[in-house]
Short mmCIF file of C-alpha atoms and ligand atoms in Angstrom, two decimals:
data_model
loop_
_atom_site.label_atom_id
_atom_site.label_comp_id
_atom_site.label_asym_id
_atom_site.label_seq_id
_atom_site.Cartn_x
_atom_site.Cartn_y
_atom_site.Cartn_z
CA MET A 1 5.28 -14.91 16.33
CA SER A 2 6.37 -11.55 17.46
CA GLY A 3 4.83 -8.69 19.81
CA ASP A 4 1.29 -8.92 21.00
CA GLY A 5 -0.18 -10.46 17.96
CA VAL A 6 -2.77 -13.35 18.28
CA GLY A 7 -1.49 -15.18 14.98
CA ARG A 8 -4.03 -13.82 12.47
CA LEU A 9 -1.74 -14.41 9.77
CA ALA A 10 0.20 -17.41 11.26
CA GLY A 11 1.74 -19.64 8.79
CA LYS A 12 1.50 -17.16 6.01
CA VAL A 13 3.87 -15.53 3.49
CA ALA A 14 3.40 -11.62 2.94
CA VAL A 15 4.75 -9.59 0.50
CA VAL A 16 4.53 -5.90 1.32
CA VAL A 17 5.56 -3.94 -1.84
CA GLY A 18 6.68 -0.26 -0.83
CA ALA A 19 7.52 -1.43 2.78
CA GLY A 20 10.18 1.36 3.30
CA GLN A 21 9.07 4.60 3.99
CA THR A 22 9.73 8.51 3.29
CA PRO A 23 11.88 9.71 6.18
CA GLY A 24 10.27 11.44 8.84
CA GLU A 25 8.88 11.58 12.39
CA THR A 26 6.09 9.10 12.00
CA ILE A 27 5.72 5.65 10.61
CA GLY A 28 4.43 5.36 7.27
CA ASN A 29 1.57 2.96 5.77
CA GLY A 30 3.71 0.35 4.36
CA ARG A 31 6.24 -0.12 7.06
CA ALA A 32 3.32 -0.16 9.84
CA THR A 33 1.62 -2.90 7.80
CA ALA A 34 4.78 -4.79 7.28
CA VAL A 35 5.21 -4.60 10.97
CA LEU A 36 1.64 -5.53 12.01
CA PHE A 37 1.55 -8.53 9.37
CA ALA A 38 4.79 -9.78 11.21
CA ARG A 39 3.34 -9.18 14.62
CA GLU A 40 0.37 -11.68 13.72
CA GLY A 41 2.74 -14.61 12.39
CA ALA A 42 3.44 -13.84 8.80
CA ARG A 43 6.69 -14.43 7.25
CA VAL A 44 7.13 -11.01 5.72
CA VAL A 45 8.89 -9.80 2.38
CA ALA A 46 9.62 -6.05 2.64
CA ALA A 47 10.20 -5.02 -0.76
CA ASP A 48 11.20 -1.51 -1.81
CA ARG A 49 12.93 0.35 -4.55
CA VAL A 50 14.97 1.77 -1.82
CA LEU A 51 16.62 -1.35 -0.15
CA ALA A 52 17.87 0.45 2.67
CA SER A 53 14.55 1.61 3.75
CA ALA A 54 13.36 -2.02 3.24
CA GLU A 55 16.32 -3.02 5.65
CA GLU A 56 15.07 -0.63 8.29
CA THR A 57 11.65 -2.30 8.22
CA ARG A 58 13.28 -5.83 8.30
CA GLU A 59 15.36 -4.73 11.24
CA LEU A 60 12.15 -3.53 13.23
CA ILE A 61 10.22 -6.66 12.63
CA GLU A 62 13.16 -8.69 13.74
CA ALA A 63 13.94 -6.70 16.89
CA SER A 64 10.39 -7.88 17.70
CA GLY A 65 10.89 -11.26 17.34
CA GLY A 66 9.20 -11.53 13.92
CA GLU A 67 10.57 -13.06 10.55
CA ALA A 68 11.67 -10.84 7.63
CA VAL A 69 13.44 -10.55 4.43
CA ALA A 70 14.06 -7.27 2.56
CA LEU A 71 14.42 -7.26 -1.18
CA GLU A 72 14.66 -4.72 -3.75
CA VAL A 73 12.07 -4.01 -6.36
CA ASP A 74 10.93 -1.42 -8.76
CA VAL A 75 7.35 -1.81 -9.65
CA ARG A 76 7.84 0.03 -12.76
CA ASP A 77 10.19 -2.90 -14.00
CA GLU A 78 8.57 -5.78 -14.86
CA ALA A 79 11.65 -8.00 -14.80
CA SER A 80 12.37 -6.55 -11.23
CA ILE A 81 8.94 -8.10 -9.86
CA GLU A 82 9.72 -11.43 -11.92
CA ARG A 83 12.74 -11.62 -10.03
CA LEU A 84 10.90 -10.70 -6.68
CA VAL A 85 8.46 -13.32 -7.13
CA ALA A 86 10.77 -16.06 -8.06
CA ASP A 87 13.22 -15.26 -4.95
CA VAL A 88 10.20 -15.52 -2.64
CA VAL A 89 8.74 -18.78 -3.91
CA ALA A 90 12.48 -20.32 -3.82
CA ARG A 91 12.90 -19.16 -0.45
CA TRP A 92 9.47 -19.63 1.06
CA GLY A 93 7.69 -21.92 -1.54
CA ARG A 94 4.48 -19.73 -1.72
CA ILE A 95 3.05 -16.31 -1.32
CA ASP A 96 -0.47 -16.01 0.92
CA VAL A 97 -0.58 -12.25 0.94
CA LEU A 98 0.51 -9.28 -1.40
CA HIS A 99 -0.05 -5.92 0.01
CA ASN A 100 0.59 -3.04 -2.61
CA ASN A 101 1.46 0.18 -0.98
CA VAL A 102 3.54 1.96 -3.30
CA GLY A 103 1.85 5.34 -4.37
CA ILE A 104 3.51 8.56 -5.19
CA GLY A 105 2.12 12.20 -5.90
CA ALA A 106 5.31 14.47 -6.63
CA GLY A 107 5.43 16.37 -9.47
CA ASP A 108 1.32 16.02 -9.87
CA ASN A 109 -0.68 19.10 -10.82
CA ASN A 110 -4.14 20.28 -12.19
CA ALA A 111 -5.14 19.07 -15.60
CA LEU A 112 -4.06 22.34 -17.04
CA ASP A 113 -0.65 22.77 -15.64
CA LEU A 114 0.49 19.13 -15.70
CA ASP A 115 3.51 17.97 -17.51
CA GLU A 116 3.03 14.73 -19.75
CA LYS A 117 6.18 13.16 -17.85
CA ALA A 118 4.81 13.66 -14.54
CA TRP A 119 1.56 12.04 -15.68
CA HIS A 120 3.45 9.13 -17.09
CA ARG A 121 5.55 8.73 -13.78
CA ILE A 122 2.62 8.53 -11.51
CA MET A 123 0.50 6.61 -13.70
CA ASP A 124 3.43 4.13 -13.96
CA VAL A 125 4.22 3.73 -10.39
CA ASN A 126 0.65 3.96 -9.14
CA LEU A 127 -1.43 1.85 -11.48
CA MET A 128 0.90 0.04 -13.80
CA GLY A 129 3.13 -1.32 -10.58
CA THR A 130 -0.15 -2.27 -9.00
CA TRP A 131 -1.19 -4.54 -11.83
CA LEU A 132 2.22 -5.80 -12.61
CA THR A 133 2.99 -7.45 -8.96
CA CYS A 134 -0.90 -8.80 -9.02
CA LYS A 135 0.14 -10.26 -12.72
CA HIS A 136 2.95 -11.70 -11.30
CA VAL A 137 1.86 -12.83 -8.00
CA ILE A 138 -1.73 -14.34 -8.79
CA PRO A 139 -0.49 -17.30 -10.52
CA VAL A 140 1.60 -18.45 -7.62
CA MET A 141 -1.47 -17.77 -5.56
CA ARG A 142 -3.72 -19.80 -7.68
CA GLU A 143 -1.38 -22.86 -7.78
CA HIS A 144 -1.64 -22.95 -3.82
CA GLY A 145 -5.39 -22.89 -4.03
CA GLY A 146 -5.93 -19.05 -3.29
CA GLY A 147 -4.22 -15.89 -1.37
CA ALA A 148 -5.46 -12.22 -0.37
CA ILE A 149 -4.34 -9.05 -2.30
CA VAL A 150 -4.72 -5.72 -0.61
CA ASN A 151 -4.24 -2.63 -2.80
CA VAL A 152 -3.52 0.59 -1.39
CA SER A 153 -5.97 3.25 -3.14
CA SER A 154 -6.76 6.87 -1.54
CA ILE A 155 -10.22 8.68 -1.08
CA ALA A 156 -8.45 11.16 -3.75
CA ALA A 157 -10.14 8.56 -6.02
CA VAL A 158 -13.64 9.17 -4.77
CA CYS A 159 -13.64 12.78 -3.69
CA ALA A 160 -12.54 15.97 -5.65
CA ALA A 161 -8.91 16.27 -5.52
CA PRO A 162 -6.54 19.00 -6.91
CA LEU A 163 -3.96 16.66 -8.05
CA LEU A 164 -5.13 14.92 -11.16
CA THR A 165 -2.78 12.22 -11.93
CA TYR A 166 -3.08 10.69 -8.49
CA LYS A 167 -6.68 10.69 -8.21
CA VAL A 168 -6.98 9.13 -11.71
CA SER A 169 -4.41 6.57 -10.89
CA LYS A 170 -6.16 5.68 -7.64
CA ALA A 171 -9.34 5.48 -9.58
CA GLY A 172 -7.49 2.91 -11.75
CA VAL A 173 -6.40 0.96 -8.72
CA ASN A 174 -10.14 0.60 -7.50
CA ALA A 175 -11.46 -0.60 -10.93
CA LEU A 176 -8.06 -2.75 -10.88
CA THR A 177 -9.23 -4.39 -7.61
CA HIS A 178 -12.89 -4.88 -8.88
CA GLN A 179 -11.80 -6.49 -11.91
CA LEU A 180 -9.18 -8.76 -10.42
CA ALA A 181 -11.38 -9.81 -7.73
CA MET A 182 -13.89 -10.99 -10.48
CA ASP A 183 -11.26 -12.94 -12.59
CA HIS A 184 -9.94 -14.62 -9.74
CA ALA A 185 -12.72 -15.42 -7.26
CA GLY A 186 -13.01 -19.13 -8.61
CA ALA A 187 -9.54 -19.60 -7.73
CA GLY A 188 -9.79 -18.63 -4.05
CA VAL A 189 -7.87 -15.58 -4.66
CA ARG A 190 -9.40 -12.27 -3.17
CA VAL A 191 -8.67 -9.02 -4.24
CA ASN A 192 -9.69 -5.74 -1.95
CA ALA A 193 -8.44 -2.36 -1.54
CA VAL A 194 -8.02 0.06 1.39
CA MET A 195 -8.98 3.74 0.71
CA PRO A 196 -6.97 5.76 2.85
CA GLY A 197 -8.17 9.27 3.81
CA LEU A 198 -6.08 11.95 5.53
CA ILE A 199 -3.40 10.09 7.16
CA ASP A 200 -0.30 11.62 9.19
CA THR A 201 2.50 9.89 7.79
CA PRO A 202 5.71 11.41 6.55
CA MET A 203 4.63 11.08 2.96
CA ALA A 204 1.84 13.33 3.44
CA ILE A 205 3.76 15.63 6.27
CA GLU A 206 7.25 16.05 5.68
CA GLY A 207 6.83 15.24 1.89
CA VAL A 208 4.13 17.86 1.23
CA SER A 209 5.52 20.49 3.49
CA ALA A 210 8.78 20.38 1.89
CA ALA A 211 7.35 20.14 -1.84
CA PHE A 212 5.08 23.37 -1.06
CA GLY A 213 6.93 24.97 1.53
CA LEU A 214 4.62 24.70 4.15
CA ASP A 215 4.72 24.72 7.87
CA ARG A 216 4.45 21.05 9.13
CA GLY A 217 2.35 22.17 11.98
CA GLU A 218 -0.06 24.17 9.91
CA LEU A 219 -0.31 21.57 7.47
CA ARG A 220 -1.27 19.08 10.24
CA ALA A 221 -3.80 21.64 11.54
CA SER A 222 -5.37 21.95 8.22
CA ARG A 223 -5.46 18.36 7.66
CA ASP A 224 -6.88 17.49 11.08
CA LYS A 225 -9.89 19.98 10.46
CA MET A 226 -11.00 18.23 7.49
CA VAL A 227 -11.57 14.94 9.13
CA PRO A 228 -15.36 14.31 10.55
CA LEU A 229 -14.12 11.87 13.27
CA GLY A 230 -12.90 13.54 16.14
CA ARG A 231 -11.42 16.30 14.04
CA HIS A 232 -8.20 14.37 13.55
CA GLN A 233 -5.97 12.50 10.97
CA GLY A 234 -5.77 8.60 11.09
CA THR A 235 -2.15 7.17 11.44
CA ALA A 236 -0.60 4.56 9.57
CA TRP A 237 -1.65 1.85 12.10
CA ASP A 238 -5.30 2.42 10.98
CA VAL A 239 -4.24 1.59 7.42
CA ALA A 240 -2.56 -1.39 8.68
CA HIS A 241 -5.38 -2.70 10.84
CA ALA A 242 -7.57 -2.24 7.94
CA ALA A 243 -5.21 -4.24 5.69
CA LEU A 244 -4.81 -6.96 8.28
CA PHE A 245 -8.15 -7.80 8.34
CA LEU A 246 -8.65 -8.13 4.44
CA ALA A 247 -5.45 -9.99 4.34
CA SER A 248 -6.65 -12.33 6.94
CA ASP A 249 -8.94 -15.31 6.96
CA GLU A 250 -11.21 -13.60 9.05
CA ALA A 251 -12.10 -11.68 5.74
CA ARG A 252 -12.35 -14.98 3.70
CA PHE A 253 -15.85 -13.99 2.37
CA ILE A 254 -15.00 -10.52 1.13
CA THR A 255 -13.65 -9.97 -2.12
CA GLY A 256 -14.15 -6.80 -4.38
CA VAL A 257 -14.41 -4.56 -1.54
CA VAL A 258 -12.67 -0.88 -1.56
CA LEU A 259 -12.89 0.19 2.24
CA PRO A 260 -12.49 3.68 3.07
CA VAL A 261 -10.37 4.24 6.18
CA ASP A 262 -10.64 7.99 6.49
CA GLY A 263 -12.87 9.03 9.61
CA GLY A 264 -15.86 9.55 7.75
CA GLN A 265 -14.58 11.65 4.88
CA SER A 266 -15.59 9.93 1.97
CA ALA A 267 -19.40 9.16 3.68
CA ARG A 268 -20.40 12.47 2.39
CA ILE A 269 -20.55 11.25 -0.98
CA GLY A 270 -22.53 8.00 0.27
N1 NAD B 301 -0.58 9.63 3.92
C1 NAD B 301 -1.88 9.72 3.34
O1 NAD B 301 -2.30 10.70 3.80
C2 NAD B 301 -2.34 8.77 2.30
C3 NAD B 301 -3.86 8.85 1.90
C4 NAD B 301 -4.40 8.12 0.90
C5 NAD B 301 -3.41 7.10 0.39
N2 NAD B 301 -2.16 6.90 0.79
C6 NAD B 301 -1.31 5.89 -0.03
O2 NAD B 301 -0.67 5.20 0.96
C7 NAD B 301 0.61 4.82 0.25
C8 NAD B 301 1.88 5.03 0.70
O3 NAD B 301 2.04 5.39 2.21
P1 NAD B 301 3.17 5.56 3.01
O4 NAD B 301 3.16 5.93 4.17
O5 NAD B 301 3.84 3.80 3.21
O6 NAD B 301 4.30 6.04 1.95
P2 NAD B 301 5.93 5.90 1.79
O7 NAD B 301 6.23 7.23 1.06
O8 NAD B 301 6.40 6.37 3.14
O9 NAD B 301 6.26 4.53 1.45
C9 NAD B 301 6.26 4.36 0.00
C10 NAD B 301 7.35 3.41 -0.37
O10 NAD B 301 7.36 2.97 -1.55
C11 NAD B 301 8.52 2.91 -2.18
N3 NAD B 301 8.59 3.18 -3.44
C12 NAD B 301 8.38 4.35 -4.27
N4 NAD B 301 8.06 3.92 -5.65
C13 NAD B 301 8.71 2.91 -5.72
C14 NAD B 301 8.61 1.94 -7.01
N5 NAD B 301 8.69 2.42 -8.17
N6 NAD B 301 8.98 0.53 -6.81
C15 NAD B 301 9.12 0.15 -5.39
N7 NAD B 301 9.15 0.63 -4.18
C16 NAD B 301 8.68 2.26 -4.44
C17 NAD B 301 9.29 3.96 -1.53
O11 NAD B 301 10.65 3.95 -1.44
C18 NAD B 301 8.82 4.07 0.01
O12 NAD B 301 9.55 3.34 0.89
C19 NAD B 301 0.45 5.24 -1.09
O13 NAD B 301 -0.14 4.18 -2.21
C20 NAD B 301 -0.37 6.23 -0.92
O14 NAD B 301 -1.03 6.76 -2.00
C21 NAD B 301 -1.63 7.64 1.66
#
């Protein structure tokens, strides 16, 4: 076990899909989750379309004494997911935790200005990709008596959002989570989601400021103001800790839950 963890995932094999990150000055949700899972004793598969970025995550984990391997996968390509799952099973024999972090929004727009190609690209990555990893990992979990899946959604799924495809894809992730939870509860496979609100990650700050020509400081300040709890965005560690709980045996009686990690933002609709 590495770092300060107490072994909440000791003995488990965890596959984090989207474990690399958009370059930037803060840590991303996927990378933080992979690092935290390893710190809590999991052997971590850091999988990403960008292998070099997954390798950086592996290096971070190994530098703090954890065990990880970096593997390439493109969640739009079913054959590449099949290869990933076969590789993990050949290497470590089982998969106890699947964390689906991959999500994109670039090129999205409102319903009237949205381009059809952008719609398909975002739906394929965010929704189809999440389904496909579950499709190939769940049989492995069922064979070994169960497992835990954590899907990364967004409060965009339930709040008004300016970007249509991202919202619809994340609403789909919530529905997928509910359905898979019901379908596989009898086999001990738990399926939950975290629903992050405004999180200070490179995808949200560097990515959005570059796409829309915004000043990073002003973007941060405008996002901070929208968060009820402390008027401050969350960090990737907030998302990672929620995912850790849902992935761990502490959540053994919890399935089909979509957990907001949003400083209270979605409580407005409650
Ligand atoms: N930051 C926020 O404010 C916020 C809010 C709500 C939800 N989220 C969600 O958090 C998740 C992303 O968080 P992050 O900070 O780790 O983002 P990130 O962009 O830093 O990391 C995502 C990783 O996914 C990889 N990826 C992209 N397409 C892929 C594909 N087709 N196959 C495999 N890997 C692919 C990227 O290479 C990248 O390394 C997304 O699901 C996003 O929707 C973020």
